[in-house]
mmCIF file of C-alpha atoms and ligand atoms in Angstrom:
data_model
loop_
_atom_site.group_PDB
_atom_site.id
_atom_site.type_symbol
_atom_site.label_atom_id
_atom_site.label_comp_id
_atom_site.label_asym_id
_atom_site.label_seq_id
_atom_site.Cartn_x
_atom_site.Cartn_y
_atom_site.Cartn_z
ATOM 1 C CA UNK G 13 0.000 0.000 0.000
ATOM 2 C CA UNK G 14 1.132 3.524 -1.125
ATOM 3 C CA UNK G 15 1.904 6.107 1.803
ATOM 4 C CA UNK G 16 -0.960 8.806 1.083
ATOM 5 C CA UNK G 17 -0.037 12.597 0.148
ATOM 6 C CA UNK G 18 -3.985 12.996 0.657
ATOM 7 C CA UNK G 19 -4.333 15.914 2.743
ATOM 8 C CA UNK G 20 -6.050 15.232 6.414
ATOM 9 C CA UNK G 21 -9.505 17.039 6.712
ATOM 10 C CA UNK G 22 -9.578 19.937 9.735
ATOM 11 C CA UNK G 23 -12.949 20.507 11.430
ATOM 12 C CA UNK G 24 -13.887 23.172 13.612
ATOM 13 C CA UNK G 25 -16.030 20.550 15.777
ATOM 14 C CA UNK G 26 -17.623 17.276 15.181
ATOM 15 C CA UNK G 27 -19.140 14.498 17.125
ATOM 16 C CA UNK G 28 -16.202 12.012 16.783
ATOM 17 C CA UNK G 29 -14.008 12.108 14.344
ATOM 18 C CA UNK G 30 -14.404 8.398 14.031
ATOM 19 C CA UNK G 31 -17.929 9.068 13.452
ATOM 20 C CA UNK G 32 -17.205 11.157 10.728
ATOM 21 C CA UNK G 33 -14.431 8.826 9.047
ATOM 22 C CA UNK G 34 -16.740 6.298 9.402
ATOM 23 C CA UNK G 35 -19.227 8.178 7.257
ATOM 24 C CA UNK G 36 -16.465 8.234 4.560
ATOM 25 C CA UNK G 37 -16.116 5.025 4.142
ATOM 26 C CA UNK G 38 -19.889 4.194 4.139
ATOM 27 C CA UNK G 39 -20.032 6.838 1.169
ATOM 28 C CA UNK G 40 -17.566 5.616 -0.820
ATOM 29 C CA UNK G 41 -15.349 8.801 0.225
ATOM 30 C CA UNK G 42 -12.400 7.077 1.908
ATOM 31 C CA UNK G 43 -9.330 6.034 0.357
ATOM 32 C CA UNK G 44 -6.326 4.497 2.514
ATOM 33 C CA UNK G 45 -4.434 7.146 4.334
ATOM 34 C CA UNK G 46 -8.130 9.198 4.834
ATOM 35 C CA UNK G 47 -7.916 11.453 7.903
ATOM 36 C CA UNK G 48 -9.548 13.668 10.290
ATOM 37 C CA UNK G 49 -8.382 15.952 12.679
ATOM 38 C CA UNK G 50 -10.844 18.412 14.860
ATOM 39 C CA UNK G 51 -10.442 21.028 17.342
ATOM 40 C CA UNK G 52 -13.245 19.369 19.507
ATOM 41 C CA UNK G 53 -15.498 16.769 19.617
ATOM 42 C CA UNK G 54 -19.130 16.740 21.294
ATOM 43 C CA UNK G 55 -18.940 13.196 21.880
ATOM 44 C CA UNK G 56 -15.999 11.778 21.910
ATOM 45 C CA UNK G 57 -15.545 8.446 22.475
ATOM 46 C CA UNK G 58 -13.360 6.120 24.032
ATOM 47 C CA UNK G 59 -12.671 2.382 24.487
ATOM 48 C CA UNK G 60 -15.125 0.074 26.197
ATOM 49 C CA UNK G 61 -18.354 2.417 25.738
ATOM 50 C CA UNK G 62 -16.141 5.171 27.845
ATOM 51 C CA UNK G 63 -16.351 9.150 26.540
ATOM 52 C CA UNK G 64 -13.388 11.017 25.604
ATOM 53 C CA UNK G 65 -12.846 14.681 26.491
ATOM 54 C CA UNK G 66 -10.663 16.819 25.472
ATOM 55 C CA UNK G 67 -10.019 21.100 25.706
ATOM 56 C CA UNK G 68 -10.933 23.089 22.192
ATOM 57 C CA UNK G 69 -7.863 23.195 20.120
ATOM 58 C CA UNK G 70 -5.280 21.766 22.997
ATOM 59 C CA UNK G 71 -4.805 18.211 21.491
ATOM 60 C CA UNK G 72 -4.822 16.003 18.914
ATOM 61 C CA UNK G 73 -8.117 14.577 17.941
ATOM 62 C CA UNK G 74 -7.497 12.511 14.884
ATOM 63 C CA UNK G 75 -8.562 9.740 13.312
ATOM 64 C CA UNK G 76 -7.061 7.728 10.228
ATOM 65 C CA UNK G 77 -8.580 5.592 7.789
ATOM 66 C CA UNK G 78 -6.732 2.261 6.522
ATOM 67 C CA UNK G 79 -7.415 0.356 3.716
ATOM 68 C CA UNK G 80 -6.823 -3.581 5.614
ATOM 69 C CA UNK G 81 -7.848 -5.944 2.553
ATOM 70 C CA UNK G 82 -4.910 -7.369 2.769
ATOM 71 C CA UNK G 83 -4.341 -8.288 6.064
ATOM 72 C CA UNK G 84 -6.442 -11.053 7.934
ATOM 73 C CA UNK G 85 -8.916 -10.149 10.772
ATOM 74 C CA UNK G 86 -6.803 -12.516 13.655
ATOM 75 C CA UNK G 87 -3.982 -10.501 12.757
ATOM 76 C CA UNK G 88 -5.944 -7.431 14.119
ATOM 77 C CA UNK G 89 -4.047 -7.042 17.395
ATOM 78 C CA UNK G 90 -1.149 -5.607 15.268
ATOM 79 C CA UNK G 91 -2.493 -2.562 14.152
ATOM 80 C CA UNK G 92 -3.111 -1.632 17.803
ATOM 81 C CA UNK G 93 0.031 -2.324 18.208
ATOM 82 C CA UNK G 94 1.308 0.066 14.946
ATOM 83 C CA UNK G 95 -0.759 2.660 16.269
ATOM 84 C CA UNK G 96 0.488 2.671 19.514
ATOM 85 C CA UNK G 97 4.130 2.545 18.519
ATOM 86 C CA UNK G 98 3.827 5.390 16.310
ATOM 87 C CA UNK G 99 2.540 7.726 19.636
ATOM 88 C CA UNK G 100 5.179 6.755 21.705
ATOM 89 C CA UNK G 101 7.504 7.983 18.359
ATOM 90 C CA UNK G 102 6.111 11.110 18.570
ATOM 91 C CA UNK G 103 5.953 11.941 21.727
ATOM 92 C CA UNK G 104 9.642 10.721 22.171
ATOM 93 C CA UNK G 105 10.421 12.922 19.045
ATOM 94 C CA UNK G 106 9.472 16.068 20.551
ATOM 95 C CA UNK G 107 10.353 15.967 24.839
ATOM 96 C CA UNK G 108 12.938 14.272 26.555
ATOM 97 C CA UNK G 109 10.700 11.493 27.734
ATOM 98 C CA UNK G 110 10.150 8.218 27.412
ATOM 99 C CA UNK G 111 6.609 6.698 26.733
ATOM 100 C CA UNK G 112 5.134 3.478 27.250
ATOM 101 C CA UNK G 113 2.170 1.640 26.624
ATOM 102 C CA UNK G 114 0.023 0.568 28.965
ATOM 103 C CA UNK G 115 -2.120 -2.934 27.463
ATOM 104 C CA UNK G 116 -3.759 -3.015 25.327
ATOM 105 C CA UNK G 117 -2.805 0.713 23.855
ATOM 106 C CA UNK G 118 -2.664 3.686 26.314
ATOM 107 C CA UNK G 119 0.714 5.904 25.817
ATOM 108 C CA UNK G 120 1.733 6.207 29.295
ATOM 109 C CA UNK G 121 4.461 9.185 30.377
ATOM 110 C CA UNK G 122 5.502 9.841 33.898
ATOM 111 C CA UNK G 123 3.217 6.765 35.078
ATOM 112 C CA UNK G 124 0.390 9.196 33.682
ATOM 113 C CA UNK G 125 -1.800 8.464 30.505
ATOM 114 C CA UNK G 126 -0.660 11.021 27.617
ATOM 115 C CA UNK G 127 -3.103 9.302 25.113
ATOM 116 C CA UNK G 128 -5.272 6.519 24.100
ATOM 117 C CA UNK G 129 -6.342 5.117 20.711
ATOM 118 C CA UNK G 130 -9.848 3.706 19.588
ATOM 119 C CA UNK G 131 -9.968 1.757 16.413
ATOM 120 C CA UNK G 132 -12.855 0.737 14.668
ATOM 121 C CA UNK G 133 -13.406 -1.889 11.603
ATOM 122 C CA UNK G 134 -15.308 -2.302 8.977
ATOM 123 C CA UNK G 135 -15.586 -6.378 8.221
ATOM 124 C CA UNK G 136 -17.358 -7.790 5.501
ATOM 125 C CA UNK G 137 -18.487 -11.481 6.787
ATOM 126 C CA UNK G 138 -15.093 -12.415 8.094
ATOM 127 C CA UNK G 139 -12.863 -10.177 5.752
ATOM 128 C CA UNK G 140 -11.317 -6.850 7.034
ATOM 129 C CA UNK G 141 -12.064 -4.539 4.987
ATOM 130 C CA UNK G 142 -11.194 -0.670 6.884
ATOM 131 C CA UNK G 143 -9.699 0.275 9.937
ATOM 132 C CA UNK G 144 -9.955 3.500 11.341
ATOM 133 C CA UNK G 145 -7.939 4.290 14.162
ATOM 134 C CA UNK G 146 -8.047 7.081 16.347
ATOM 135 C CA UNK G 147 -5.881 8.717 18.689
ATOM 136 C CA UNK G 148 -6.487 11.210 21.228
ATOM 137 C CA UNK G 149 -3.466 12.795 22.379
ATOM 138 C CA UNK G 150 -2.742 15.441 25.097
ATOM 139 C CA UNK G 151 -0.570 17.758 23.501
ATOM 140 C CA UNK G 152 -1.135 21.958 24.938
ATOM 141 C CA UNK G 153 -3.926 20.536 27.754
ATOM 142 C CA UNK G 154 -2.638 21.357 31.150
ATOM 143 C CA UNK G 155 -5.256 20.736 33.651
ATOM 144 C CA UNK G 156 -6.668 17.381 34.047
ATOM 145 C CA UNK G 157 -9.693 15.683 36.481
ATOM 146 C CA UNK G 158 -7.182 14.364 39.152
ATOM 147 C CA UNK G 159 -9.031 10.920 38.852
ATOM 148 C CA UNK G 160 -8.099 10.739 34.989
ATOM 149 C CA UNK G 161 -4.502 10.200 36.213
ATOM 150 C CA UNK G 162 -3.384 12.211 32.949
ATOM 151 C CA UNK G 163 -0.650 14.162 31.491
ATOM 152 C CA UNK G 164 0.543 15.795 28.270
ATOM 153 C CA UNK G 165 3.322 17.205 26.174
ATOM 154 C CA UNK G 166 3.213 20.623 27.467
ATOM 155 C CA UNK G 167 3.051 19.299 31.538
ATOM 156 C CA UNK G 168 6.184 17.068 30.382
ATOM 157 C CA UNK G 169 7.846 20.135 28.706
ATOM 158 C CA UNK G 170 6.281 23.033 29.455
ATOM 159 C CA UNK G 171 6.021 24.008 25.793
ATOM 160 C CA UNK G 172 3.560 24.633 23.525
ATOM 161 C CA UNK G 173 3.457 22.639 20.533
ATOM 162 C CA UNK G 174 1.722 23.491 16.611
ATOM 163 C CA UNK G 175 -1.394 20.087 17.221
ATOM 164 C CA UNK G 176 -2.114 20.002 13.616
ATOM 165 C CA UNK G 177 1.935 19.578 12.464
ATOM 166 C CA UNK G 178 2.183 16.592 15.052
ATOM 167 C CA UNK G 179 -1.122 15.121 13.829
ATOM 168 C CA UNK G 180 -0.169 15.448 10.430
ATOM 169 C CA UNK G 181 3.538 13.931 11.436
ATOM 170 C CA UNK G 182 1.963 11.034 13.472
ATOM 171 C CA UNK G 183 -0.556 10.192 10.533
ATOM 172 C CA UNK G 184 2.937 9.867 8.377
ATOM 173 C CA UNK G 185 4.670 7.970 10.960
ATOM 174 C CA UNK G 186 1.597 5.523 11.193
ATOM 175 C CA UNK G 187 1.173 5.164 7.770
ATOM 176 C CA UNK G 188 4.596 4.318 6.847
ATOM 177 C CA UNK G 189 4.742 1.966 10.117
ATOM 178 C CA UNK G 190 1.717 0.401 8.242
ATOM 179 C CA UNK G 191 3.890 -0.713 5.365
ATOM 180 C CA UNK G 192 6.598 -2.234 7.400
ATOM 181 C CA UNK G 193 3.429 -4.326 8.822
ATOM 182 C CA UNK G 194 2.536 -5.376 5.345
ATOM 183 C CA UNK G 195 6.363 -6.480 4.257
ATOM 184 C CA UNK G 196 5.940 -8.961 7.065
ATOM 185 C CA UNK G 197 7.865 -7.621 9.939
ATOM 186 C CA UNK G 198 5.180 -8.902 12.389
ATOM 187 C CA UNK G 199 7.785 -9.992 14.587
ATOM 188 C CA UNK G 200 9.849 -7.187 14.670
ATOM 189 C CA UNK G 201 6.352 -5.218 15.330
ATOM 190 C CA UNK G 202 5.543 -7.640 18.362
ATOM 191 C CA UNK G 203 9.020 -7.213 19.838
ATOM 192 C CA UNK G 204 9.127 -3.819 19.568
ATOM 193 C CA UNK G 205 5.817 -3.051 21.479
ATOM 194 C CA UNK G 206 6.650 -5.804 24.360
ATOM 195 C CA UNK G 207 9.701 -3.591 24.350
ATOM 196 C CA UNK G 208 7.392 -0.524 25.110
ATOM 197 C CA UNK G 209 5.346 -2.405 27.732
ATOM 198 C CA UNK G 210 4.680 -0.548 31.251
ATOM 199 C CA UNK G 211 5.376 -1.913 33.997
ATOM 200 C CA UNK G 212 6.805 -5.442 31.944
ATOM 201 C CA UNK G 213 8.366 -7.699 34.566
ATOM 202 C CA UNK G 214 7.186 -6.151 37.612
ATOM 203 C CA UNK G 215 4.634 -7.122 39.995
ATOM 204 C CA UNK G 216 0.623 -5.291 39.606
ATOM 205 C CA UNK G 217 -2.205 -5.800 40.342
ATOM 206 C CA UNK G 218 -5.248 -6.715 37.650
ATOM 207 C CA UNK G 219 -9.029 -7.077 37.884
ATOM 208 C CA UNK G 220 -11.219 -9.964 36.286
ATOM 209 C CA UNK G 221 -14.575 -9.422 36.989
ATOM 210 C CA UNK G 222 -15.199 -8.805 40.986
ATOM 211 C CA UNK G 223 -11.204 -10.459 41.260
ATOM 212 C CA UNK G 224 -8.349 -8.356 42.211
ATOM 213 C CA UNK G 225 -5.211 -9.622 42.938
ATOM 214 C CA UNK G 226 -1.283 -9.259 42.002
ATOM 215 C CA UNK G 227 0.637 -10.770 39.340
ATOM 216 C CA UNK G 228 4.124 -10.075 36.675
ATOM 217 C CA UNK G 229 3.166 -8.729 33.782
ATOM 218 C CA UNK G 230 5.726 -10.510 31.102
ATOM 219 C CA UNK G 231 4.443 -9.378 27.837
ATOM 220 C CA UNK G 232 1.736 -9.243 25.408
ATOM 221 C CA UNK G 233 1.378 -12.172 22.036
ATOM 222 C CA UNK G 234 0.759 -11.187 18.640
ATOM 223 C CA UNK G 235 -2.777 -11.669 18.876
ATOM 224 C CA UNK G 236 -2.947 -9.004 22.114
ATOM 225 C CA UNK G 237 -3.400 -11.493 25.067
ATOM 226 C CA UNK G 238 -1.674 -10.500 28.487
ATOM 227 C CA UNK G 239 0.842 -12.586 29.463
ATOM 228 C CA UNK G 240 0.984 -13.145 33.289
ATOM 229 C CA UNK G 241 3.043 -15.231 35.727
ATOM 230 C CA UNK G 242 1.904 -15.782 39.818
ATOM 231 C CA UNK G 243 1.223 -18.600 41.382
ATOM 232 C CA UNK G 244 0.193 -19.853 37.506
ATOM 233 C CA UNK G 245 0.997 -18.863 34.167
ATOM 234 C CA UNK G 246 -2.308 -16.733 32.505
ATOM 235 C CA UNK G 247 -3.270 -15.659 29.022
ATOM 236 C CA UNK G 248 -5.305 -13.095 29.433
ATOM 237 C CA UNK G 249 -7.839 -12.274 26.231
ATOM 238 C CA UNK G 250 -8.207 -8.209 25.370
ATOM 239 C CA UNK G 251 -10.765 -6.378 27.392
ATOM 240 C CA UNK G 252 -11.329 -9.272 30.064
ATOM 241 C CA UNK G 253 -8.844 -8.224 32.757
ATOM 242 C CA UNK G 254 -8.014 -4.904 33.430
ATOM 243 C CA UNK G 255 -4.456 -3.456 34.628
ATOM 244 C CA UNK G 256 -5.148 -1.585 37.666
ATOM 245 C CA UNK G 257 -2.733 1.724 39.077
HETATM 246 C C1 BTN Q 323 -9.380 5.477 25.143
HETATM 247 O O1 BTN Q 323 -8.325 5.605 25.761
HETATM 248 O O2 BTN Q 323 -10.420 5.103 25.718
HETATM 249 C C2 BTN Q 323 -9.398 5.745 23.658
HETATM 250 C C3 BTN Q 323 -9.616 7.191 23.366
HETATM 251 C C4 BTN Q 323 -9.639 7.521 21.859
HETATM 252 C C5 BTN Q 323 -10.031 8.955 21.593
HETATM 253 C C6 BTN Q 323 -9.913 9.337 20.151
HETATM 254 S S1 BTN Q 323 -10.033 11.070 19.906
HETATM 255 C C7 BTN Q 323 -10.126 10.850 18.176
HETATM 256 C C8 BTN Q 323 -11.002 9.637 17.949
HETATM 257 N N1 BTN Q 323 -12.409 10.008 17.900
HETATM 258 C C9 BTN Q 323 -13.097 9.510 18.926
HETATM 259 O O3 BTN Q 323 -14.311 9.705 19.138
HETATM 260 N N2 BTN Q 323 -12.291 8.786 19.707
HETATM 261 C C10 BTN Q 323 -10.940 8.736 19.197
#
């Protein structure tokens, strides 16, 4: 797949930008590389049914279409993993920190969540068809709910940053990321992210249903299961346990 010169579409403020890149595909508008970037959303939206706000102008809001005929639905986990890759790049790119991802895909910093990405698929039967993953980033945001546990560029820096260049530079860092997935460098893609991992190899404790208790995290498989070691060695599938500090 070609890296896309197409130029990513600015709104003043939308629902969700997913919304709206969803509405691209369904009209026959999308092409691979499709993007949206807004100043604010009215209902943003985050993983597991959760709402994502964010201050007018302050962060990145974007969301990028891919074009995943080629790539098989149990693979899936690795885009996730490309997305989440190409944050920590560009975070590390512009402040002297060092980011990490918190399973399945929040960009930690400080031991505070800088970011989170929400991807979305369109499957036809059991075929993949479009992706279209978006990131929320905290970029120029400075003041955070103290129970959000978040941070941002500008707190790590205390700089202001141009949102729309580093959307526009993560959307080219993704997208060229996105071919190195397609040559086949799944491994190197899997290795890389486990390489990312907060908190891999030390002890924390997760939630299954009503269960808390403590465990090692050792590192997440290509398909995106948790990898855990206690009393007994655990595979844990996506969205079933849940990290908890
Ligand atoms: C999460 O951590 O729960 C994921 C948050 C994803 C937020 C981004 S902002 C751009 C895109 N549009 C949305 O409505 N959500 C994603």
């Amino acid at each position: 797949m070609a890296l896309s010169t197409e130029k990513i579409i600015v709104l003043d403020s939308v629902g969700s930008t997913n919304n709206y890149a969803m509405g691209l595909i369904q009209q026959g508008q999308a092409t691979h590389g499709s993007s949206v970037f807004a100043l604010e959303q009215i209902s943003g939206k985050g993983r597991m049914g959760r709402t994502w706000n964010s201050g007018k102008g302050d962060n990145i809001l974007l969301s990028v279409v891919t074009d995943m005929k080629w790539a098989f639905m149990q693979s899936q986990f690795l885009l996730s993993m490309v997305a989440a890759l190409s944050v920590c790049e560009l975070l590390e790119k512009n402040a002297p920190v060092k980011a990490f991802v918190k399973w399945p895909n929040d960009i930690y910093i400080n031991d505070k969540k800088a970011a989170g990405i929400l991807i979305e698929n369109v499957v036809k039967g059991t075929l993949w068809q479009w992706a279209i993953t978006g990131f929320g980033i905290n970029i120029n945001q400075t003041d955070f709910k103290e129970e959000l546990n978040a941070t941002s560029l500008s707190l790590a820096t205390h700089k202001n940053f141009d949102v729309l260049q580093l959307a526009s530079d993560l959307k080219d860092t993704f997208l060229l990321k996105i071919t190195e997935y397609q040559a086949g460098n799944e491994a190197a893609i899997v290795k890389a992210y486990n390489e990312k991992l907060h908190k891999r190899g030390e002890t924390v404790k997760i939630q299954t249903n009503n269960r808390v208790f403590e465990t090692r995290i050792k590192g997440v498989t290509k398909a995106g299961k948790l990898l855990t070691s206690d009393a007994f060695e655990n595979e844990w599938d996506l969205d079933k346990v849940k990290i908890r500090y």
